[in-house]
Coordinates of C-alpha atoms and ligand atoms in Angstrom, one line a residue:
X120 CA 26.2 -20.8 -18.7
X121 CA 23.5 -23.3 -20.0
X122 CA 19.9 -21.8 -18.1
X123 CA 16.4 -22.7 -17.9
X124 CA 13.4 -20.6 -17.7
X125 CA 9.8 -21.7 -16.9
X126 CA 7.4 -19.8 -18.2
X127 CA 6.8 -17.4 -21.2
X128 CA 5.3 -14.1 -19.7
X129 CA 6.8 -11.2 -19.8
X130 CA 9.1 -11.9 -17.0
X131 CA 10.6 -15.1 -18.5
X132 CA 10.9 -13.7 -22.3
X133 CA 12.6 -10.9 -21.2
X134 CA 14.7 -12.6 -18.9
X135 CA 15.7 -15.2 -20.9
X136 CA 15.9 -12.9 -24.3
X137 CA 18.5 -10.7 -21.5
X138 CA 20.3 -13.5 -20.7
X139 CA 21.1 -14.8 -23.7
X140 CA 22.2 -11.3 -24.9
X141 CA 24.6 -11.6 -22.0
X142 CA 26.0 -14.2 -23.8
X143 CA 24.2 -17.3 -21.9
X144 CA 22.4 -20.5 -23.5
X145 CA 18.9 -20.3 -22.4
X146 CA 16.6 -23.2 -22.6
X147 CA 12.7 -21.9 -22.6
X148 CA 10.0 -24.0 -21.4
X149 CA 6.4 -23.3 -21.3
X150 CA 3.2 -25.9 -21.0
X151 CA 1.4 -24.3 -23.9
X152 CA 2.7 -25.9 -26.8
X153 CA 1.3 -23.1 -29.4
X154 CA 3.2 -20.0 -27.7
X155 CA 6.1 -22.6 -28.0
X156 CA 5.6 -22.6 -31.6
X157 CA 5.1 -19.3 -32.2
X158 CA 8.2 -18.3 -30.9
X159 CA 9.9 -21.4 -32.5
X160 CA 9.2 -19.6 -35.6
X161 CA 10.1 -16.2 -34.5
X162 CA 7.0 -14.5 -33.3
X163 CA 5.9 -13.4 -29.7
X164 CA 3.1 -13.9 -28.1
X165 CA 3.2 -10.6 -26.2
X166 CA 3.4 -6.8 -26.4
X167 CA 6.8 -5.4 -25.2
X168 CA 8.8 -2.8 -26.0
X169 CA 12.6 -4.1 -27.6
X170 CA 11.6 -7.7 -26.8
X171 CA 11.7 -8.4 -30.1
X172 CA 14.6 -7.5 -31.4
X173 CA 16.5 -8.7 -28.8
X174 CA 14.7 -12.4 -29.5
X175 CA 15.4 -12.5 -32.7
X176 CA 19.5 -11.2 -32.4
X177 CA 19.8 -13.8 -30.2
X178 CA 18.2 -16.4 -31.7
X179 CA 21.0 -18.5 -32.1
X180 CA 21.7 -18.8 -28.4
X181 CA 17.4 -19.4 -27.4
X182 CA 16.1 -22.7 -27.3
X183 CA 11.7 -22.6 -27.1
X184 CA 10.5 -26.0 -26.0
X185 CA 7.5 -28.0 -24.2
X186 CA 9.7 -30.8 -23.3
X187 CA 10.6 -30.7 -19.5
X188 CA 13.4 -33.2 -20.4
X189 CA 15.4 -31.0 -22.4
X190 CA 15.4 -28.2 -20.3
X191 CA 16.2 -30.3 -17.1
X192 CA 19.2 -32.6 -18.8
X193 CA 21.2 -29.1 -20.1
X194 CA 20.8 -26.8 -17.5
X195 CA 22.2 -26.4 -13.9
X196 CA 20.6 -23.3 -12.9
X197 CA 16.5 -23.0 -14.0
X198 CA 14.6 -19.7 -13.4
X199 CA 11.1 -20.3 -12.5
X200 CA 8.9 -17.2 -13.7
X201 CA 5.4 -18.6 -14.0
X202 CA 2.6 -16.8 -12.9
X203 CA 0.7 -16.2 -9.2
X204 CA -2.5 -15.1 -10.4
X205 CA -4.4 -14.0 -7.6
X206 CA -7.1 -16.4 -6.5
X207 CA -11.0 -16.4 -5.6
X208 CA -10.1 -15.4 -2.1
X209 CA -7.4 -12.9 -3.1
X210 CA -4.5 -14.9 -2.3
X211 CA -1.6 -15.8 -4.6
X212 CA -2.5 -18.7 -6.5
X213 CA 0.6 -20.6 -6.3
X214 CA 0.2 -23.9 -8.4
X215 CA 1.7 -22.9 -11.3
X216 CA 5.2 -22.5 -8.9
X217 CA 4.4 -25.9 -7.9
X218 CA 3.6 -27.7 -10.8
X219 CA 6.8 -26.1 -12.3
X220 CA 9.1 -27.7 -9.2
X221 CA 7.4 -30.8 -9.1
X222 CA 8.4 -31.3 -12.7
X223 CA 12.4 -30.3 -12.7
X224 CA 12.3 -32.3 -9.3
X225 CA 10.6 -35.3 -10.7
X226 CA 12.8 -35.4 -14.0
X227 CA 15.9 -34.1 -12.5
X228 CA 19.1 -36.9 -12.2
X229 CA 21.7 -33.7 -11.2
X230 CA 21.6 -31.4 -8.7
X231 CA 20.4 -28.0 -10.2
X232 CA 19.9 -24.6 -8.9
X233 CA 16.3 -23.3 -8.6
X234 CA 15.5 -19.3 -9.0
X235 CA 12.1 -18.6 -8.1
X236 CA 11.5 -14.8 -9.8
X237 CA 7.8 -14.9 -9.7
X238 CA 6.4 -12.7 -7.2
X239 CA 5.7 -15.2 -3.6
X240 CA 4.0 -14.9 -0.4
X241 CA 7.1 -14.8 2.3
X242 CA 8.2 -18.6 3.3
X243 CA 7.0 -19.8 0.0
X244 CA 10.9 -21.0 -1.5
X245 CA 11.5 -22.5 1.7
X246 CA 8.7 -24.6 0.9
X247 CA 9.3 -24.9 -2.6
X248 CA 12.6 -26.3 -1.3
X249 CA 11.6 -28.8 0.9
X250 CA 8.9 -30.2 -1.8
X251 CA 11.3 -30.4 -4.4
X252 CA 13.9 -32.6 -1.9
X253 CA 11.5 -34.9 -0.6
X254 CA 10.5 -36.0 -4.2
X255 CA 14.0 -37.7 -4.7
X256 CA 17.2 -38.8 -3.1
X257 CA 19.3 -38.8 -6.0
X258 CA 19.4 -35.0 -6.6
X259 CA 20.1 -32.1 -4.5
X260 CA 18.0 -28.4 -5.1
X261 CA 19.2 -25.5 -3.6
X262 CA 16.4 -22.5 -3.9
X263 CA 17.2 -18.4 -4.4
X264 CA 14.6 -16.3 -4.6
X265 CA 15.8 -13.8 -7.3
X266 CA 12.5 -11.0 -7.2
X267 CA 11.9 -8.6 -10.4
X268 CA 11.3 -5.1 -10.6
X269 CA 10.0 -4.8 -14.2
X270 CA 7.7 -2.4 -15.9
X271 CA 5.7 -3.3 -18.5
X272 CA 6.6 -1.4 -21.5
X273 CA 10.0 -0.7 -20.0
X274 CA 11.1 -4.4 -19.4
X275 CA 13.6 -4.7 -21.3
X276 CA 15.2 -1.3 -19.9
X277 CA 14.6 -2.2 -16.4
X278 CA 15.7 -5.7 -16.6
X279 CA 19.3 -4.2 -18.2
X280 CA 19.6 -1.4 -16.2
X281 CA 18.2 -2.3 -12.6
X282 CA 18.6 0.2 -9.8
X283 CA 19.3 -3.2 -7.7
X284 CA 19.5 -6.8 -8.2
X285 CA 18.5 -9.1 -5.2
X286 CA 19.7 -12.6 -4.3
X287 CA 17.6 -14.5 -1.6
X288 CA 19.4 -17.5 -0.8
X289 CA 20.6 -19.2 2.4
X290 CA 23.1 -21.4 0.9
X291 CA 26.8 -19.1 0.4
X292 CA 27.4 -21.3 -2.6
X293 CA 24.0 -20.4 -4.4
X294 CA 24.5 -16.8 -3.4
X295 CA 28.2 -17.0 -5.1
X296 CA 27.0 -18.8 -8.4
X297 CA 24.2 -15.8 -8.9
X298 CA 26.3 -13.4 -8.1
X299 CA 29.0 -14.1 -10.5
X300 CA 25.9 -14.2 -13.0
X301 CA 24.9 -10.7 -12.7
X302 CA 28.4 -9.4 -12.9
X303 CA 27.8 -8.7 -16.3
X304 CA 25.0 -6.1 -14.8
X305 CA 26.3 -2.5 -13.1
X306 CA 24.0 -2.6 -10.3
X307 CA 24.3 -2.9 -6.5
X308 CA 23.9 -6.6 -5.5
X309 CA 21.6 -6.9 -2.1
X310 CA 22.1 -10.3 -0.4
X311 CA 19.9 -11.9 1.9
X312 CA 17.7 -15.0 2.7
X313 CA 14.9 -16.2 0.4
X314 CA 12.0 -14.9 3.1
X315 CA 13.6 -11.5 3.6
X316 CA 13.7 -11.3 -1.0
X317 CA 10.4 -12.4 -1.2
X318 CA 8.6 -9.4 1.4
X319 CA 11.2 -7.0 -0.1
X320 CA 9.4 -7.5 -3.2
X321 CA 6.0 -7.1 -2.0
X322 CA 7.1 -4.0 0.4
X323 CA 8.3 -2.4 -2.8
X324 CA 5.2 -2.3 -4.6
X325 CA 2.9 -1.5 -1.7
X326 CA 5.2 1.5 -1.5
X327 CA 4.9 2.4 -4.6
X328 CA 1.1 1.6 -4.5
X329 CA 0.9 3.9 -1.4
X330 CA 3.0 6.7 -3.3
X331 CA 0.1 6.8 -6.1
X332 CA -2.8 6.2 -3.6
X333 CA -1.4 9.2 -1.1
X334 CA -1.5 11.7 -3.9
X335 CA -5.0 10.7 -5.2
X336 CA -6.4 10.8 -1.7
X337 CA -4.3 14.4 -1.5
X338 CA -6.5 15.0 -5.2
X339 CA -9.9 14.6 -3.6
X340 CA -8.9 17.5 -0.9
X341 CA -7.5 19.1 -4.1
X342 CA -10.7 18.9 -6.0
X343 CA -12.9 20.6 -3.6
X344 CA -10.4 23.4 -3.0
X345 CA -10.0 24.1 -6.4
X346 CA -5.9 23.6 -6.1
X347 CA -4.1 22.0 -8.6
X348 CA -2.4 19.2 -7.2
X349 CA 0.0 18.7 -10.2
X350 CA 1.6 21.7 -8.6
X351 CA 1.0 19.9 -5.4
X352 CA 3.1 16.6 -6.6
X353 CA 5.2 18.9 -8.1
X354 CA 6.5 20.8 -4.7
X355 CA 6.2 18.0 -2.1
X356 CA 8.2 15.5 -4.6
X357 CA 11.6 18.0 -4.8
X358 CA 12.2 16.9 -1.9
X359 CA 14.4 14.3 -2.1
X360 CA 13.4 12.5 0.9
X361 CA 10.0 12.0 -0.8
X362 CA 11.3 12.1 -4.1
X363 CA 8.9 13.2 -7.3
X364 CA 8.1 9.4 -8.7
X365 CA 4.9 7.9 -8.6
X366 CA 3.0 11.5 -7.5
X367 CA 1.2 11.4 -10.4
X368 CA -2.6 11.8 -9.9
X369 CA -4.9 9.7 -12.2
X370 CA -8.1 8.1 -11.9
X371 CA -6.2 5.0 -10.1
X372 CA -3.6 2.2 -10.5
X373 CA -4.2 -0.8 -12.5
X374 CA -2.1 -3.8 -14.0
X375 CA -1.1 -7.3 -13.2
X376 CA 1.2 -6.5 -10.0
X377 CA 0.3 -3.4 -8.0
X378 CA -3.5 -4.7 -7.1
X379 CA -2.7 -8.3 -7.1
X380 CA 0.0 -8.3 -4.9
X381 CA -1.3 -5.7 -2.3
X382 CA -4.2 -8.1 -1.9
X383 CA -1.9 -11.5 -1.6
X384 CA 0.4 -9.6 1.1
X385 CA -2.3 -8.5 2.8
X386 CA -3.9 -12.0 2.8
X387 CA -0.5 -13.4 3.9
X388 CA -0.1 -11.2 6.5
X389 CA -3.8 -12.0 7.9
X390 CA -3.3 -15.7 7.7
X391 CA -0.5 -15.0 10.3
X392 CA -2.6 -12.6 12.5
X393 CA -0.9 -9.1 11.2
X394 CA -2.9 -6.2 10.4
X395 CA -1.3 -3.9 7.1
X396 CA -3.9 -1.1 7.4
X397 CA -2.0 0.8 4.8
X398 CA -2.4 -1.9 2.6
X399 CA -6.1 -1.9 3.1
X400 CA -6.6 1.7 2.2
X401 CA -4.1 2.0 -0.7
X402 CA -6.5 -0.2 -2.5
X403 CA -9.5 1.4 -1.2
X404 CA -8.7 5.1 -2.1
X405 CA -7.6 3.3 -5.3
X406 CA -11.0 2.2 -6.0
X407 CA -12.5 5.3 -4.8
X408 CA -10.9 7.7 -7.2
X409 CA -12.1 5.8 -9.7
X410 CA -15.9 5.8 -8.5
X411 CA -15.3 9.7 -8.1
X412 CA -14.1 10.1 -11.9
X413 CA -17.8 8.4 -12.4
X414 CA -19.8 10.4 -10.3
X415 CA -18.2 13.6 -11.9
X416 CA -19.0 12.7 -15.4
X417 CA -22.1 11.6 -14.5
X418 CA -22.9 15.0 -12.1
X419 CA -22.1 16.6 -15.5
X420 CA -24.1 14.4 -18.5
X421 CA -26.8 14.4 -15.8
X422 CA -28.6 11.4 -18.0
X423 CA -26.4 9.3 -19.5
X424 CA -28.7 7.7 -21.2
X425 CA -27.9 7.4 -25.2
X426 CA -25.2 10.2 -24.8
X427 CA -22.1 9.4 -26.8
X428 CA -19.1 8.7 -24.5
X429 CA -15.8 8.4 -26.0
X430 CA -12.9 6.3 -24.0
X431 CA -9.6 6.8 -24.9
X432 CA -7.4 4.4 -23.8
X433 CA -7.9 1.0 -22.5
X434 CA -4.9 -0.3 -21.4
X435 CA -3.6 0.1 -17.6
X436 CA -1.1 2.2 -18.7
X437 CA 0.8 3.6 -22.1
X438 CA 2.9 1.6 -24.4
X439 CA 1.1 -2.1 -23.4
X440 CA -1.5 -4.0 -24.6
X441 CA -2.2 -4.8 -21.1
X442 CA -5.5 -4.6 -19.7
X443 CA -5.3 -6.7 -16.6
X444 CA -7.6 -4.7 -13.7
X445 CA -7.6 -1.8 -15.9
X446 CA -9.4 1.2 -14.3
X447 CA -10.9 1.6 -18.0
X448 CA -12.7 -2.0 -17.4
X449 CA -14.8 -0.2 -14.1
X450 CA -15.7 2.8 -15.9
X451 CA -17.0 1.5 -18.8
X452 CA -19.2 -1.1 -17.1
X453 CA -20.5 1.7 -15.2
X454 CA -21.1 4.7 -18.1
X455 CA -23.0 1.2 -20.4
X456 CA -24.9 0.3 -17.0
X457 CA -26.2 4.1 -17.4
X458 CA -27.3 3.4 -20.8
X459 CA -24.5 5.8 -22.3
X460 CA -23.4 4.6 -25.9
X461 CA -19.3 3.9 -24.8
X462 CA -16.8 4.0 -27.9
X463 CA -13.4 3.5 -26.9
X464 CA -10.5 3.8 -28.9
X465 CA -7.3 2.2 -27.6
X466 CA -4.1 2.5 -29.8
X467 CA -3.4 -1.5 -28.9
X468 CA -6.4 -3.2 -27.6
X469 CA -8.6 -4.5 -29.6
X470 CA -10.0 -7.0 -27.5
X471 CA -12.4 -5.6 -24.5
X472 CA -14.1 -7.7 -22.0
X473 CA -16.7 -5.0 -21.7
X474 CA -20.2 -5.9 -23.3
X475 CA -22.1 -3.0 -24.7
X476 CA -18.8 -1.3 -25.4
X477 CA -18.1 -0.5 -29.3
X478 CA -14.2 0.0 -30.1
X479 CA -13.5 2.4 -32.9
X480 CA -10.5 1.4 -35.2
X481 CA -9.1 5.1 -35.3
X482 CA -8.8 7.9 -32.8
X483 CA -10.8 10.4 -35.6
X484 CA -13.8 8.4 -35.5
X485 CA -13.8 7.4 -31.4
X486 CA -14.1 11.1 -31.2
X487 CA -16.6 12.2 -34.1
X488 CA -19.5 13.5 -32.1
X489 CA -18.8 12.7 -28.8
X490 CA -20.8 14.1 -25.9
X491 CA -18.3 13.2 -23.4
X492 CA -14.7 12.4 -24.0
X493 CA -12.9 10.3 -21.7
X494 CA -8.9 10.6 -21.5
X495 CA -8.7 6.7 -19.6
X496 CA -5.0 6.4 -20.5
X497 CA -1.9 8.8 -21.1
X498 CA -0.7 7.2 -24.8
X499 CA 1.0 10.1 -26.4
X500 CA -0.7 9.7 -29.5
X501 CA -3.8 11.7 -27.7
X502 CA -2.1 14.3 -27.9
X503 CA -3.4 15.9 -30.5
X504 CA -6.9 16.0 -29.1
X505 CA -6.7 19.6 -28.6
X506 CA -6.0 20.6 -31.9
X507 CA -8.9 22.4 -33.3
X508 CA -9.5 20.2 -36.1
X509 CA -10.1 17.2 -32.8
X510 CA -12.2 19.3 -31.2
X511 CA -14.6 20.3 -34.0
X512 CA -14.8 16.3 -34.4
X513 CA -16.5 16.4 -30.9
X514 CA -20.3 17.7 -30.2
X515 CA -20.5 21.4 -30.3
X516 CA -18.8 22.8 -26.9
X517 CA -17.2 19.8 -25.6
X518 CA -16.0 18.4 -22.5
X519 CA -12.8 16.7 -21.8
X520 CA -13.0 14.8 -18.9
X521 CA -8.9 14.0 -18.4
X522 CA -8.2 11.3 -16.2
X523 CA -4.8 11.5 -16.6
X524 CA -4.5 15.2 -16.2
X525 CA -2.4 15.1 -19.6
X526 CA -2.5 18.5 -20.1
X527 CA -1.6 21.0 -18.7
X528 CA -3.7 23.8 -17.5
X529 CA -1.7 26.5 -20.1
X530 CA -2.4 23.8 -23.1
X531 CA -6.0 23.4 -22.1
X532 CA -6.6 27.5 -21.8
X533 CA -4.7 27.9 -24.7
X534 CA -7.0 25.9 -26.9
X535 CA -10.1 26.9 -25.3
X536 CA -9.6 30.1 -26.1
X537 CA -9.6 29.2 -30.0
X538 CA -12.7 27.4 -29.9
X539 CA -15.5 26.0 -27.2
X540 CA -14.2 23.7 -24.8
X541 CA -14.9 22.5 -21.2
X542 CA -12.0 20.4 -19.2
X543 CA -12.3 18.4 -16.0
X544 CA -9.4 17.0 -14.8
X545 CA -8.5 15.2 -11.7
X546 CA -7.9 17.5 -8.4
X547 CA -7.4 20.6 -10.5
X548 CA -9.6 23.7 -10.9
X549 CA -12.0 23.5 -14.2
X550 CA -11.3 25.2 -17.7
X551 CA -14.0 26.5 -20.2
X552 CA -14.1 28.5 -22.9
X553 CA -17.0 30.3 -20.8
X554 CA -14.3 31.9 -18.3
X555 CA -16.7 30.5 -15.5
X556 CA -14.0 29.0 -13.4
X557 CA -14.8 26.1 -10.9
X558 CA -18.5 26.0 -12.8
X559 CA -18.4 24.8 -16.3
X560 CA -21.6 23.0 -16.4
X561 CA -24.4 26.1 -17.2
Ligands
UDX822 C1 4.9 -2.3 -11.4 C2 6.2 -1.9 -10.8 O1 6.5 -0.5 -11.2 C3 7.3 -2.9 -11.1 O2 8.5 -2.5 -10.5 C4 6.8 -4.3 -10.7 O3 7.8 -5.2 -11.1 C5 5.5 -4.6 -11.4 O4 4.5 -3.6 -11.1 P1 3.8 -2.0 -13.9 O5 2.6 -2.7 -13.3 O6 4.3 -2.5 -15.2 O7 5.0 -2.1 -12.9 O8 3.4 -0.5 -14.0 P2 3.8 0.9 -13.4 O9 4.5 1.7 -14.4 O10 4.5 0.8 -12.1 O11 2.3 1.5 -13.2 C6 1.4 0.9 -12.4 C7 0.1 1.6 -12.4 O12 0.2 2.8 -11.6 C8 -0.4 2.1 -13.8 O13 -1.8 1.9 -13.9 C9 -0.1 3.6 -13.8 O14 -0.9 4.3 -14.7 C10 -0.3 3.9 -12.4 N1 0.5 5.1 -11.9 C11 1.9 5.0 -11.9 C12 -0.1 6.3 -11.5 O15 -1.3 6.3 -11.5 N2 0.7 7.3 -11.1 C13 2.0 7.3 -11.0 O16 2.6 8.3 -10.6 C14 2.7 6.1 -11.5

């Protein structure tokens, strides 16, 4: 098939990159004409794992242009996967959507097929619909909504292997065209009406939100008992009607989905007079843990002030350059507001939005004398922090503060016991080389 796709974010390279490796033409459009070029020439404007390749073996079957025309007169079917940024108010900001339907519908002299895979407040390709008819009598466009369940970093994976692929369409015809798409794809096929796709997507993340938010709420208990909820995750998630995903404690979610669209659900939901409580403290306990992680390091350093504080990690997660609502972005503002001197050290980022915040250009130098060592982000490469070599880098007698709890409690007793160390991790019991459990900081 000839396709369009609007918009070059992750969700519409990979898409279209996946499509064409199907075997499919794909037509690329995007308003900003120098990511257009950059790709016209082979590079990419983002950070994802196996993207490239998979651009560049199907080069021959990609088409990356700013001309709405082009796009519009070859293809039948055009994906829409711009972004919904959330807006001043929390909502999702939906003119990007619009400004995208307005132009197929304005240029348009066929009927096409229109796949909204942005994530959309419920009701939103109904409307999309009924904007994109009234602008002309001479076409016809018939609206699927067509959600994503991509991971950054994994994209590529997920959008090849998908544990489910969901058509939202009322029209049988539409729902027959997309399915005979993703026959190429093992995966169940859900069917439904655009509405129903569009708060399935929504539900999904808040669930998954919730997952991560119960277990951190479950770490602050876990903290003051001295438990180690790692354990805790470990036992509740074999069983299989909880399951053993997203139980991993951390100093909070981050990224461009999870706190974005728990805030525009939430907003949609108000907006038609229904409370989603859960919703509401999923993001609160999210921020919390994060304002706790603070308080302990700063309980510990007692004055911050000049004190060498290492991040590592910037990114909202591993394997991304990513570092949209970061927690990293939070605790750094709060550890420079405190005066401390914050290096950070980020295997990817180089560009920090943080002033007062210095990033180091390798891992050995982010950690030479370091008061305080921050583990922000899970990238395997730290690693190799406790390696005795790392932790002589550090200020005599170290502390690890491990956001992530990377480690395990074994590793982290292991090394202490070749040289001086103190570990804090999050909702399990304290390590130091001083055998004082539950009481590092004499
Ligand atoms: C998420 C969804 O997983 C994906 O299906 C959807 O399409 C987009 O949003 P993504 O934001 O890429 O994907 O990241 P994900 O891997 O889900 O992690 C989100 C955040 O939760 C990260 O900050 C991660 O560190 C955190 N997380 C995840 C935890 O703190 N604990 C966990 O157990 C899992």
């Amino acid at each position: 098939m000839k396709l369009g796709i609007f918009g070059v974010g992750y969700v519409g390279l990979v898409t279209a990159a996946s499509l064409a490796d199907k075997g499919h033409t794909v037509f690329i459009h995007d308003t900003a004409k120098e990511k257009i070029a950059a790709l016209q020439s082979g590079g990419i404007p983002i950070f994802e794992d196996g993207l490239e390749p998979l651009l560049h073996q199907n080069f021959n079957r990609l088409s990356f242009t700013h001309d709405v025309h082009k796009v519009i007169s070859e293809c039948d079917i055009i994906f829409i996967c711009t972004g919904t940024p959330q807006d001043e108010n929390g909502k999702a900001d939906l003119s990007q959507v619009e400004s995208a339907v307005n132009e197929i519908a304005r240029h348009s002299l066929s009927d096409k097929i229109i796949v909204i895979k942005s994530t959309v407040p419920p009701g939103t390709t109904e409307k999309m619909e009924q904007i994109a008819n009234k602008q002309t009598s001479d076409s016809n466009f018939s609206f699927a909504h067509n959600p994503e369940f991509l991971r950054q970093g994994k994209a590529v994976y997920d959008f090849m292997n998908p544990s489910r692929i969901i058509i939202g369409a009322s029209d049988k015809k539409v729902q027959e065209i997309l399915k005979s798409l993703y026959s190429a794809w093992d995966a169940p096929i859900l069917q439904t009406d655009a509405r129903s796709a569009e708060l399935l997507k929504y539900a999904a993340n808040s669930f998954l939100a919730m997952k991560i938010s119960y277990i951190n709420m479950i770490s602050q208990l876990s903290d003051q008992l001295g438990t180690n909820i790692d354990d805790i995750a470990s036992g509740i998630g074999l069983d299989p009607r909880i399951g053993s995903d997203f139980l991993k404690a951390g100093i909070g979610f981050g990224g461009s989905c999870f706190p974005k669209d728990l805030k525009a659900i939430e907003n949609a939901a108000a907006d038609i007079g229904v409370e989603l409580p859960f919703i509401g403290q999923t993001l609160d306990i999210n921020e919390k843990q994060g304002e706790l992680f603070f308080e302990k390091i700063k309980a510990y350093g007692k004055d911050l002030k000049n004190k060498k504080i290492t991040l590592l990690g910037l990114s909202f997660k591993p394997n991304t350059d990513d570092i949209r609502s970061a927690p990293s972005i939070v605790l750094s503002e709060k550890l420079v507001n405190e005066g401390a001197r914050v290096t950070a050290f980020d295997p990817l980022v180089r560009d920090f939005p943080v002033e007062g915040v210095h990033i180091a250009h390798s891992f050995e130098s982010a950690i030479t004398d370091s008061e305080i060592t921050v583990i922000v982000t899970e990238w395997d490469d730290f690693k190799k922090l406790l390696l005795v070599e790392n932790i002589r880098r550090m200020k005599q007698q170290p502390v690890i503060f491990d956001g992530r709890n990377m480690f395990t409690l074994e590793e982290v007793k292991s090394a202490a016991e070749q040289y001086p160390l103190n570990y804090e991790s999050i909702g399990r019991p304290q390590v130091s080389s001083l055998g004082v459990k539950n009481q590092i900081f004499v």
